[in-house]
Structures are given as C-alpha cells and as structure tokens.
mmCIF file of C-alpha atoms and ligand atoms in Angstrom:
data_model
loop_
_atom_site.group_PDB
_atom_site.id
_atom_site.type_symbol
_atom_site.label_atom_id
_atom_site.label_comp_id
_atom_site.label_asym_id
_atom_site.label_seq_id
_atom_site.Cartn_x
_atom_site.Cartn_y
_atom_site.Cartn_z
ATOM 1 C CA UNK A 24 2.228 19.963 -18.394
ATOM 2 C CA UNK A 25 -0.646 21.847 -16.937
ATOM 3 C CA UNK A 26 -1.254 21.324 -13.395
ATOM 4 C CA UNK A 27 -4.522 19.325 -14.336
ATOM 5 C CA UNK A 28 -1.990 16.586 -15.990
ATOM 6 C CA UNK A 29 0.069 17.058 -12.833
ATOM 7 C CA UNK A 30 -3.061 16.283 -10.668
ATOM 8 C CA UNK A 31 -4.174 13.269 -12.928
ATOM 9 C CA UNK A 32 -0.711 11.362 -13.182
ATOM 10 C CA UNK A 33 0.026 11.461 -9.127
ATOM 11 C CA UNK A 34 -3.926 10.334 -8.965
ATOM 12 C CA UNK A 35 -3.044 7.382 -11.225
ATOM 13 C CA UNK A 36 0.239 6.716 -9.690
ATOM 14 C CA UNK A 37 -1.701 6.172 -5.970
ATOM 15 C CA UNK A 38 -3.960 3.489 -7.700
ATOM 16 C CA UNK A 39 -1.223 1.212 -6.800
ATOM 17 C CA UNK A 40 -1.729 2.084 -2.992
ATOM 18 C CA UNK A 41 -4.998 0.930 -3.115
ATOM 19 C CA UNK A 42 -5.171 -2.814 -1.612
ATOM 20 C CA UNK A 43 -7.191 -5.103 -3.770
ATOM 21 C CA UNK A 44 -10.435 -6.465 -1.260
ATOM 22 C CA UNK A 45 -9.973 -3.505 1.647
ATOM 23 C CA UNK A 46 -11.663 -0.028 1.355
ATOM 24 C CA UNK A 47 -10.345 2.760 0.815
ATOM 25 C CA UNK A 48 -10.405 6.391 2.221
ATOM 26 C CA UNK A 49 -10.567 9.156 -0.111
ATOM 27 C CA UNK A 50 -10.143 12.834 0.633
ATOM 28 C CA UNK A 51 -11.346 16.165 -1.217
ATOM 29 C CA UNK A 52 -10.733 18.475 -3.843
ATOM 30 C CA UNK A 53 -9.623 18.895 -7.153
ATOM 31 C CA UNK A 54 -6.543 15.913 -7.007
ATOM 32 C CA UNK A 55 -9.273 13.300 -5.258
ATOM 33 C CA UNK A 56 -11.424 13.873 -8.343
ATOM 34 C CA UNK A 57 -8.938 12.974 -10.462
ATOM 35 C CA UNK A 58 -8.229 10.086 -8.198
ATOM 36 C CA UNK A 59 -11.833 9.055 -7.580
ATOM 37 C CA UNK A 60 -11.982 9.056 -11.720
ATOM 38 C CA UNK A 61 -8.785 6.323 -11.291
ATOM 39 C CA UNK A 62 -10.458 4.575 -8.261
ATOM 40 C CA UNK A 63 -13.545 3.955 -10.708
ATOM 41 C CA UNK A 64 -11.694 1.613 -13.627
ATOM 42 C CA UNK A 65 -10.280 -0.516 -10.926
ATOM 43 C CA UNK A 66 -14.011 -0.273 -8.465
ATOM 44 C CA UNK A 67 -14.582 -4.526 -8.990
ATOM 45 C CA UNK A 68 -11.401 -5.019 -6.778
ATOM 46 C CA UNK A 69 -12.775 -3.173 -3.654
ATOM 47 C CA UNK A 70 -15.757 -3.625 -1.601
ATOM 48 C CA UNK A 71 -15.962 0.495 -1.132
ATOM 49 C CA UNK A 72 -14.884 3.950 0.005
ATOM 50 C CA UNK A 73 -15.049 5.980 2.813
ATOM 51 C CA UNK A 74 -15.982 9.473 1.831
ATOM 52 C CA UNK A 75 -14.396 12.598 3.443
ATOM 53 C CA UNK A 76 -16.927 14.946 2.365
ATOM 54 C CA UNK A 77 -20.375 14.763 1.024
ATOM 55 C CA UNK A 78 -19.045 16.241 -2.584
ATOM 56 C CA UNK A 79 -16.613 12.862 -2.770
ATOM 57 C CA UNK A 80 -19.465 10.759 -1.470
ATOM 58 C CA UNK A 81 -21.889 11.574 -4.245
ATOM 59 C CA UNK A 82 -18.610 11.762 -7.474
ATOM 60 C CA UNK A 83 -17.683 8.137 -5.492
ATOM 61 C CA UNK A 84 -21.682 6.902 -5.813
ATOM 62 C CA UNK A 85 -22.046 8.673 -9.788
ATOM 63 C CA UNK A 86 -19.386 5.997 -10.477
ATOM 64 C CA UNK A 87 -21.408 3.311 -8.759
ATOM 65 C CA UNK A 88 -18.546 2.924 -6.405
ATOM 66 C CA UNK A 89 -20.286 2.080 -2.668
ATOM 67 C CA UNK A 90 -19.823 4.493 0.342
ATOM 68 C CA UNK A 91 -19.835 3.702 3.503
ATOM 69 C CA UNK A 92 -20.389 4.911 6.678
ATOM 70 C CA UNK A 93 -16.818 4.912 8.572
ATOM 71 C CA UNK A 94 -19.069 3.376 11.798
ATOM 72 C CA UNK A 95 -19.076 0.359 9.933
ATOM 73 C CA UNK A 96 -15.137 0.152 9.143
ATOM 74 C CA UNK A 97 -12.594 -0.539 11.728
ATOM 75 C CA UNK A 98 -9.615 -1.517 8.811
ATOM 76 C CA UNK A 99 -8.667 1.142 6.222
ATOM 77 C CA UNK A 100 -5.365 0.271 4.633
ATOM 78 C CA UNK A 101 -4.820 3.780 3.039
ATOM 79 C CA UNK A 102 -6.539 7.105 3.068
ATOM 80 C CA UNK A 103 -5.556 9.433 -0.125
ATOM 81 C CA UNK A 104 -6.018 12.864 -0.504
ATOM 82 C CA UNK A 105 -5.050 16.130 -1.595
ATOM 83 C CA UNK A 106 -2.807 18.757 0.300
ATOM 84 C CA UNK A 107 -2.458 22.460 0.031
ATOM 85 C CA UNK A 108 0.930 22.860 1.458
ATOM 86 C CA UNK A 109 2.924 19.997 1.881
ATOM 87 C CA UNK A 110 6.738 20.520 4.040
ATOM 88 C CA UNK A 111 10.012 17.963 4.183
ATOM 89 C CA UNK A 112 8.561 15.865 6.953
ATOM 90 C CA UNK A 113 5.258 15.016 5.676
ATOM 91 C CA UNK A 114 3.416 17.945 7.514
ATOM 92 C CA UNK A 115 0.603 19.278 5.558
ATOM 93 C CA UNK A 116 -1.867 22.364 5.719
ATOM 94 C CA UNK A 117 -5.358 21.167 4.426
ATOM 95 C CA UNK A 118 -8.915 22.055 4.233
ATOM 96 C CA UNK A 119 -8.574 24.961 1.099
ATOM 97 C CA UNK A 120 -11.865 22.731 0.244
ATOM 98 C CA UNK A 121 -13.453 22.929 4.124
ATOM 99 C CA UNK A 122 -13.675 19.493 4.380
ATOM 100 C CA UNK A 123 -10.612 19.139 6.580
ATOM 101 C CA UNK A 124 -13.033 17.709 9.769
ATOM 102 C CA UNK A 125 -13.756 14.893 8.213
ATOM 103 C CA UNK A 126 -10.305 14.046 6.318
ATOM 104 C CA UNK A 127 -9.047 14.164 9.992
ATOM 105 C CA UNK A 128 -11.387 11.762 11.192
ATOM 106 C CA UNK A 129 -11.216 9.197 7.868
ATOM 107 C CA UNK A 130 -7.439 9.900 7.653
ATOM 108 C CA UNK A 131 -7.262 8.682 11.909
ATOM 109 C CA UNK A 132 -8.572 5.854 11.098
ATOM 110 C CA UNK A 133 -6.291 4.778 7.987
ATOM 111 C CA UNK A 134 -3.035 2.741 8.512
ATOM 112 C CA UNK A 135 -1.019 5.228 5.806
ATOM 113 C CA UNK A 136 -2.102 8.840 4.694
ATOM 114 C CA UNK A 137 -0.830 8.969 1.179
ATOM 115 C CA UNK A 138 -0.910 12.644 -0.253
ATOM 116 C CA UNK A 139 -1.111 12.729 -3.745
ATOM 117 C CA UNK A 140 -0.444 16.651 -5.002
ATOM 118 C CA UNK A 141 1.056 18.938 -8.155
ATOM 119 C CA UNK A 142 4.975 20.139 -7.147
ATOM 120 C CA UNK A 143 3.838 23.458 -6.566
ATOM 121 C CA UNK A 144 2.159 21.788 -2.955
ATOM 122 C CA UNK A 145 6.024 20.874 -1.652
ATOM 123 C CA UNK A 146 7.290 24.017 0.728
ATOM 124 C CA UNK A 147 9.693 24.649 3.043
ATOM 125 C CA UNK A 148 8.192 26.544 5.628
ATOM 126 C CA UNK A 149 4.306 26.078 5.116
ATOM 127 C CA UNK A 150 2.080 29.357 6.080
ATOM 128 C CA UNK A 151 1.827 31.184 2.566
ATOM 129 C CA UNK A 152 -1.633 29.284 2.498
ATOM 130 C CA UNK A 153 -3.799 30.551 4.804
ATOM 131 C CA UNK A 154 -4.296 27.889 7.480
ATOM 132 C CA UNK A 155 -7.749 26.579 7.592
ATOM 133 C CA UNK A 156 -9.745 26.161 11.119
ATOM 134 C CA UNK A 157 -12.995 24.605 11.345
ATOM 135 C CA UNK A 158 -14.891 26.889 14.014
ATOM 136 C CA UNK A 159 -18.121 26.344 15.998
ATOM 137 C CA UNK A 160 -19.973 29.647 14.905
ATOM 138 C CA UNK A 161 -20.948 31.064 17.909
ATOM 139 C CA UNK A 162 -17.664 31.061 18.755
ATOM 140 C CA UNK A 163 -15.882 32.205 15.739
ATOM 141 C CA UNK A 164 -15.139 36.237 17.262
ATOM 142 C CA UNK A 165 -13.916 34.502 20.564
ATOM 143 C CA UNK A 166 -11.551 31.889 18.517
ATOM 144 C CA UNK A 167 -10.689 34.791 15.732
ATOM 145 C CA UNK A 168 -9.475 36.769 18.833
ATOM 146 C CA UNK A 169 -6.850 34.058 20.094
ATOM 147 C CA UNK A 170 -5.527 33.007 16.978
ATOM 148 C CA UNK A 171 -4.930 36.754 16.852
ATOM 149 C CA UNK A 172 -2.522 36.739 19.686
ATOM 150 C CA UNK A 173 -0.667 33.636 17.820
ATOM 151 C CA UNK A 174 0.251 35.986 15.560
ATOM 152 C CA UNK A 175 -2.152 35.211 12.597
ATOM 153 C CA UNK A 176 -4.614 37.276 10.684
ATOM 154 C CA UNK A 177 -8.185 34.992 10.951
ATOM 155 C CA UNK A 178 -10.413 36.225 7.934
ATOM 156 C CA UNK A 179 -14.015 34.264 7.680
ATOM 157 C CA UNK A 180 -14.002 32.343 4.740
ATOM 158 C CA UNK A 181 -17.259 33.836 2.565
ATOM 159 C CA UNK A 182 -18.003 32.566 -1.092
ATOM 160 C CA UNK A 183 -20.484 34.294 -3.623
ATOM 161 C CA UNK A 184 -21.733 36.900 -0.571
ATOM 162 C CA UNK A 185 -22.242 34.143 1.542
ATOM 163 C CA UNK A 186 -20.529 32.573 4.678
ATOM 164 C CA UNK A 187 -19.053 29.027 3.863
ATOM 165 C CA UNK A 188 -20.593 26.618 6.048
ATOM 166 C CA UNK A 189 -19.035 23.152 6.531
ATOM 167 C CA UNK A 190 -20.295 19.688 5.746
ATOM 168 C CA UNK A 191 -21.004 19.829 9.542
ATOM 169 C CA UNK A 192 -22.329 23.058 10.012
ATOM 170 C CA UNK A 193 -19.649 25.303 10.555
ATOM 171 C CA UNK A 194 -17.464 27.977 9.701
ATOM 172 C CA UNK A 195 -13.995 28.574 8.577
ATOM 173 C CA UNK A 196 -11.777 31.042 9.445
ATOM 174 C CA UNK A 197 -8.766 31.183 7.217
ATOM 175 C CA UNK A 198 -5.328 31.950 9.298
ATOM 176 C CA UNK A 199 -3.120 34.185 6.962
ATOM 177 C CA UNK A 200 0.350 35.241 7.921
ATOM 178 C CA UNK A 201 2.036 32.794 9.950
ATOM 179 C CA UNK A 202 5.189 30.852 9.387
ATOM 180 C CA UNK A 203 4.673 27.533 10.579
ATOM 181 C CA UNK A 204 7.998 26.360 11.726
ATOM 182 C CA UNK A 205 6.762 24.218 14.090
ATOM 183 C CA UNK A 206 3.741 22.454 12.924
ATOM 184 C CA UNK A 207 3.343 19.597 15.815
ATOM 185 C CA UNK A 208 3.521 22.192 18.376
ATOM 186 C CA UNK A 209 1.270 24.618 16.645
ATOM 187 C CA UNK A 210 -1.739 22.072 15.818
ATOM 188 C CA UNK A 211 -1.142 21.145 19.425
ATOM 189 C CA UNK A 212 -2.020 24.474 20.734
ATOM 190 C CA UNK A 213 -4.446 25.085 18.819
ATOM 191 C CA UNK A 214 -6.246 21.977 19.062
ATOM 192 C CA UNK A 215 -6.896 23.572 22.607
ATOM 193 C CA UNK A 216 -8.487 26.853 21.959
ATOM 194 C CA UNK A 217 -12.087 26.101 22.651
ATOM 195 C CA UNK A 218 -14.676 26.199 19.896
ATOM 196 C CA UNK A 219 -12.296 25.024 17.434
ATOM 197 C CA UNK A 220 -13.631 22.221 16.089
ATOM 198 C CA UNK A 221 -10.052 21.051 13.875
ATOM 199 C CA UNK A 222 -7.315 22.485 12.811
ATOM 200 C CA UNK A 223 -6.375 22.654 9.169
ATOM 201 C CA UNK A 224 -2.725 21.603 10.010
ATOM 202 C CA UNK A 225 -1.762 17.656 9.708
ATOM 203 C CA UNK A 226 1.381 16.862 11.486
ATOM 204 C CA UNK A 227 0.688 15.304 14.353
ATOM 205 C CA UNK A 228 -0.417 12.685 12.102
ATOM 206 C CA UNK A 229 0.979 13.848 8.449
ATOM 207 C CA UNK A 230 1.110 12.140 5.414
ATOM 208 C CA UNK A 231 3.480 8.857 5.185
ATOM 209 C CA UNK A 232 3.970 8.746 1.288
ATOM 210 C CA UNK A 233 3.604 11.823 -0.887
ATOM 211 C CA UNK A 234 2.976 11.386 -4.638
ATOM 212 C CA UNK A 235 4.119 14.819 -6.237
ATOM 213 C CA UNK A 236 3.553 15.785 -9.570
ATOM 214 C CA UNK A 237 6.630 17.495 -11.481
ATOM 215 C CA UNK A 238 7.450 18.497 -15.171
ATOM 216 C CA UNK A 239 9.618 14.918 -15.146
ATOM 217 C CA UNK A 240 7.579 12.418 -13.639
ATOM 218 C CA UNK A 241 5.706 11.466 -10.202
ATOM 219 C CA UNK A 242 8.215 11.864 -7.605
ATOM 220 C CA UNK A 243 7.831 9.509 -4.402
ATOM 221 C CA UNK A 244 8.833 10.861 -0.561
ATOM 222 C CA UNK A 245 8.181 8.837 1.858
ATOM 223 C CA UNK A 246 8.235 9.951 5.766
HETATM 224 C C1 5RP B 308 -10.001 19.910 0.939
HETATM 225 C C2 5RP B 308 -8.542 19.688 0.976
HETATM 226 C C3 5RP B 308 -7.839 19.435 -0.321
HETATM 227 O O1 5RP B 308 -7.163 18.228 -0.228
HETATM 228 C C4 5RP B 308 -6.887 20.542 -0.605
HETATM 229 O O2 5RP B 308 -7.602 21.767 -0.576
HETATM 230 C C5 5RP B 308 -6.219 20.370 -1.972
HETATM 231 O O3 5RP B 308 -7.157 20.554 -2.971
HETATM 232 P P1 5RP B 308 -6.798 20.401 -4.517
HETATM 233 O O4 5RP B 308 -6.531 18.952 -4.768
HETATM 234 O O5 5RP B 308 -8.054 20.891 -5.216
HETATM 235 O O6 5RP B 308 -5.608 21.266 -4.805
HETATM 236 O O7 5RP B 308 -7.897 19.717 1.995
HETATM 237 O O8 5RP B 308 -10.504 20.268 2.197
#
C-alpha cells in the first residue's frame, strides 16, 4: 500500500467518529483531505465543520459542506486531524502544515482529539521531526535564541525563497534536534517563552484515539 492508501483508509475508518447531528472539527494536511473527501458522502448527517485552517475551510466549502465560525460553537464531539509524530501516550508533534494555532484552539474545544495518521507517524521518542513553533515575528531572533539554550536548533521555516507566514500572520521556526522525552513538561516551558504564540507539541492535551494506517489494516490505540 502506498502511504496515500494508508492516509485514505484511517480517513474512512474516523467517519465512524463523527456523531450524526453535531459538528465536527477537522484539522490540516494531507490525511484531513482525505478525510474531508470522507466527511463529504456522509455531509446530510451534520449541520457543519469547524475549520482549522483557511486551506480546510475552502476543500470543506468546495464540497458544499458549511463552516463555521468556532464563536458560534460551544459543543464539538470530536476534532480529527493529522499528526506528524505520534508517541505511546497519545503525545503528538504537529504543525509540519503551520496550521498548528488553530488545531490547538479547535482541538481545545473538542470533547475527543482523534488522530488519524499512516504507521510511519507512531514513534517512540518523538523529535526526529523538527518541532514546529508558531512565533510572533518581531520576536522570532529573541525566541530562536531561547529555544537555543533548550538544546534545539530553530531554523525559520522559508518555502519557494519566501518566509512562511501563518494563517495568522506569523512565522515558524522549526526546532530540529531534540529528543522529546518529556513532552508535558517541554510544551509547558515553552508555552512560557514570550512571543511564542503555540507550540507545535500536543500533550498536554494529546490525542485520545489514534487511527494508524499499517500494511494489515487500521490499527486503533486509544489513550
Ligand atoms: C498541519 C498538521 C498536520 O496534521 C500534519 O502536518 C500531518 O500532515 P499530513 O497529514 O499531510 O501528513 O499538523 O499543521
């Protein structure tokens, strides 16, 4: 199986998450296509999505399914996303697609984060992605500098020549080199260096089913 197929059968396995009359949240990136795609045969049963990212908004609104503004919503049964690293106890290092500010916020909201992700996302020890800040930018030097002395190597993220900027206007520094053994404590720290906007690490509040994609079938942890 390619990890396209991977992507598309844990996307059609978390259609059964979604609750029939409730919205739903839905994350970023190349697996929340794929789900979005699923969402969109079964879009009569709900009354809408919350987007986490202005990408998902408009693939959500191409297949006529409605968006709404998360001001509006105070239930969310499940939020269901992506993940770029994915440990044992549901912690997960996100944002590979910059729109980890707003998964945050749409995931805090949810009652269960379901990740849905190919079996190449499962690690042991998450840091061989590079983490993923979202960073003010006139404070990206003074922020690069401290997650310097936690022992990472910050690189700006740039695409095509050009600086990435967020759905919200920022930037991203990409944290290569650490060896997160202790995720809760990490985000927790880090959620305190000012002009860091969020932190690309979700474990204070991780995922509480994972849908993973492997060569045999859709395997189902739960934390
Ligand atoms: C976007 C994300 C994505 O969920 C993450 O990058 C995984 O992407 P993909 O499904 O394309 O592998 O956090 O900000």
């Amino acid at each position: 199986m390619t990890q396209d197929e991977l992507k598309q059968a844990v996307a059609r396995a978390a259609i059964q998450y979604v609750v029939a009359g409730e919205i739903v949240g839905v994350g970023t990136g190349s697996t929340a296509n794929f789900f979005i795609d699923e969402l969109a045969k079964i879009k009569h049963l709900i009354p809408g999505a919350v987007a986490s990212s202005e990408a998902t908004a408009s693939r959500l609104r191409s297949h006529g399914i409605a968006v709404l503004d998360l001001n509006q919503v105070t239930s969310m049964p499940v939020y269901i996303d992506g993940a770029d690293e994915i440990d044992s106890t549901g912690a997960m290092i996100k944002g590979g697609g910059a729109a980890l500010t707003r998964e945050k916020i749409v995931a805090s909201v949810a009652q269960q984060f379901i990740c849905i992700a190919d079996g190449s996302k499962l690690v042991s020890v998450m840091g061989t992605f590079p983490l993923p800040v979202e960073v003010i930018p006139m404070a990206s030097a003074v922020v690069a500098r401290q997650l310097a002395l936690l022992g990472g190597q910050p690189v700006l993220r740039v695409k095509d020549g050009q600086t990435v900027l967020t759905d919200n206007g920022n930037v991203i520094l990409d944290v290569h080199g650490l060896s997160i053994t202790n995720p809760v404590g990490l985000e927790n720290v880090m959620n305190n260096i000012v002009g860091i906007v969020t932190v690309g690490l979700f474990a204070k509040q991780g995922a509480n089913v994972c849908l993973l994609g492997m060569e045999n079938g859709v395997k189902t942890m739960t934390f």
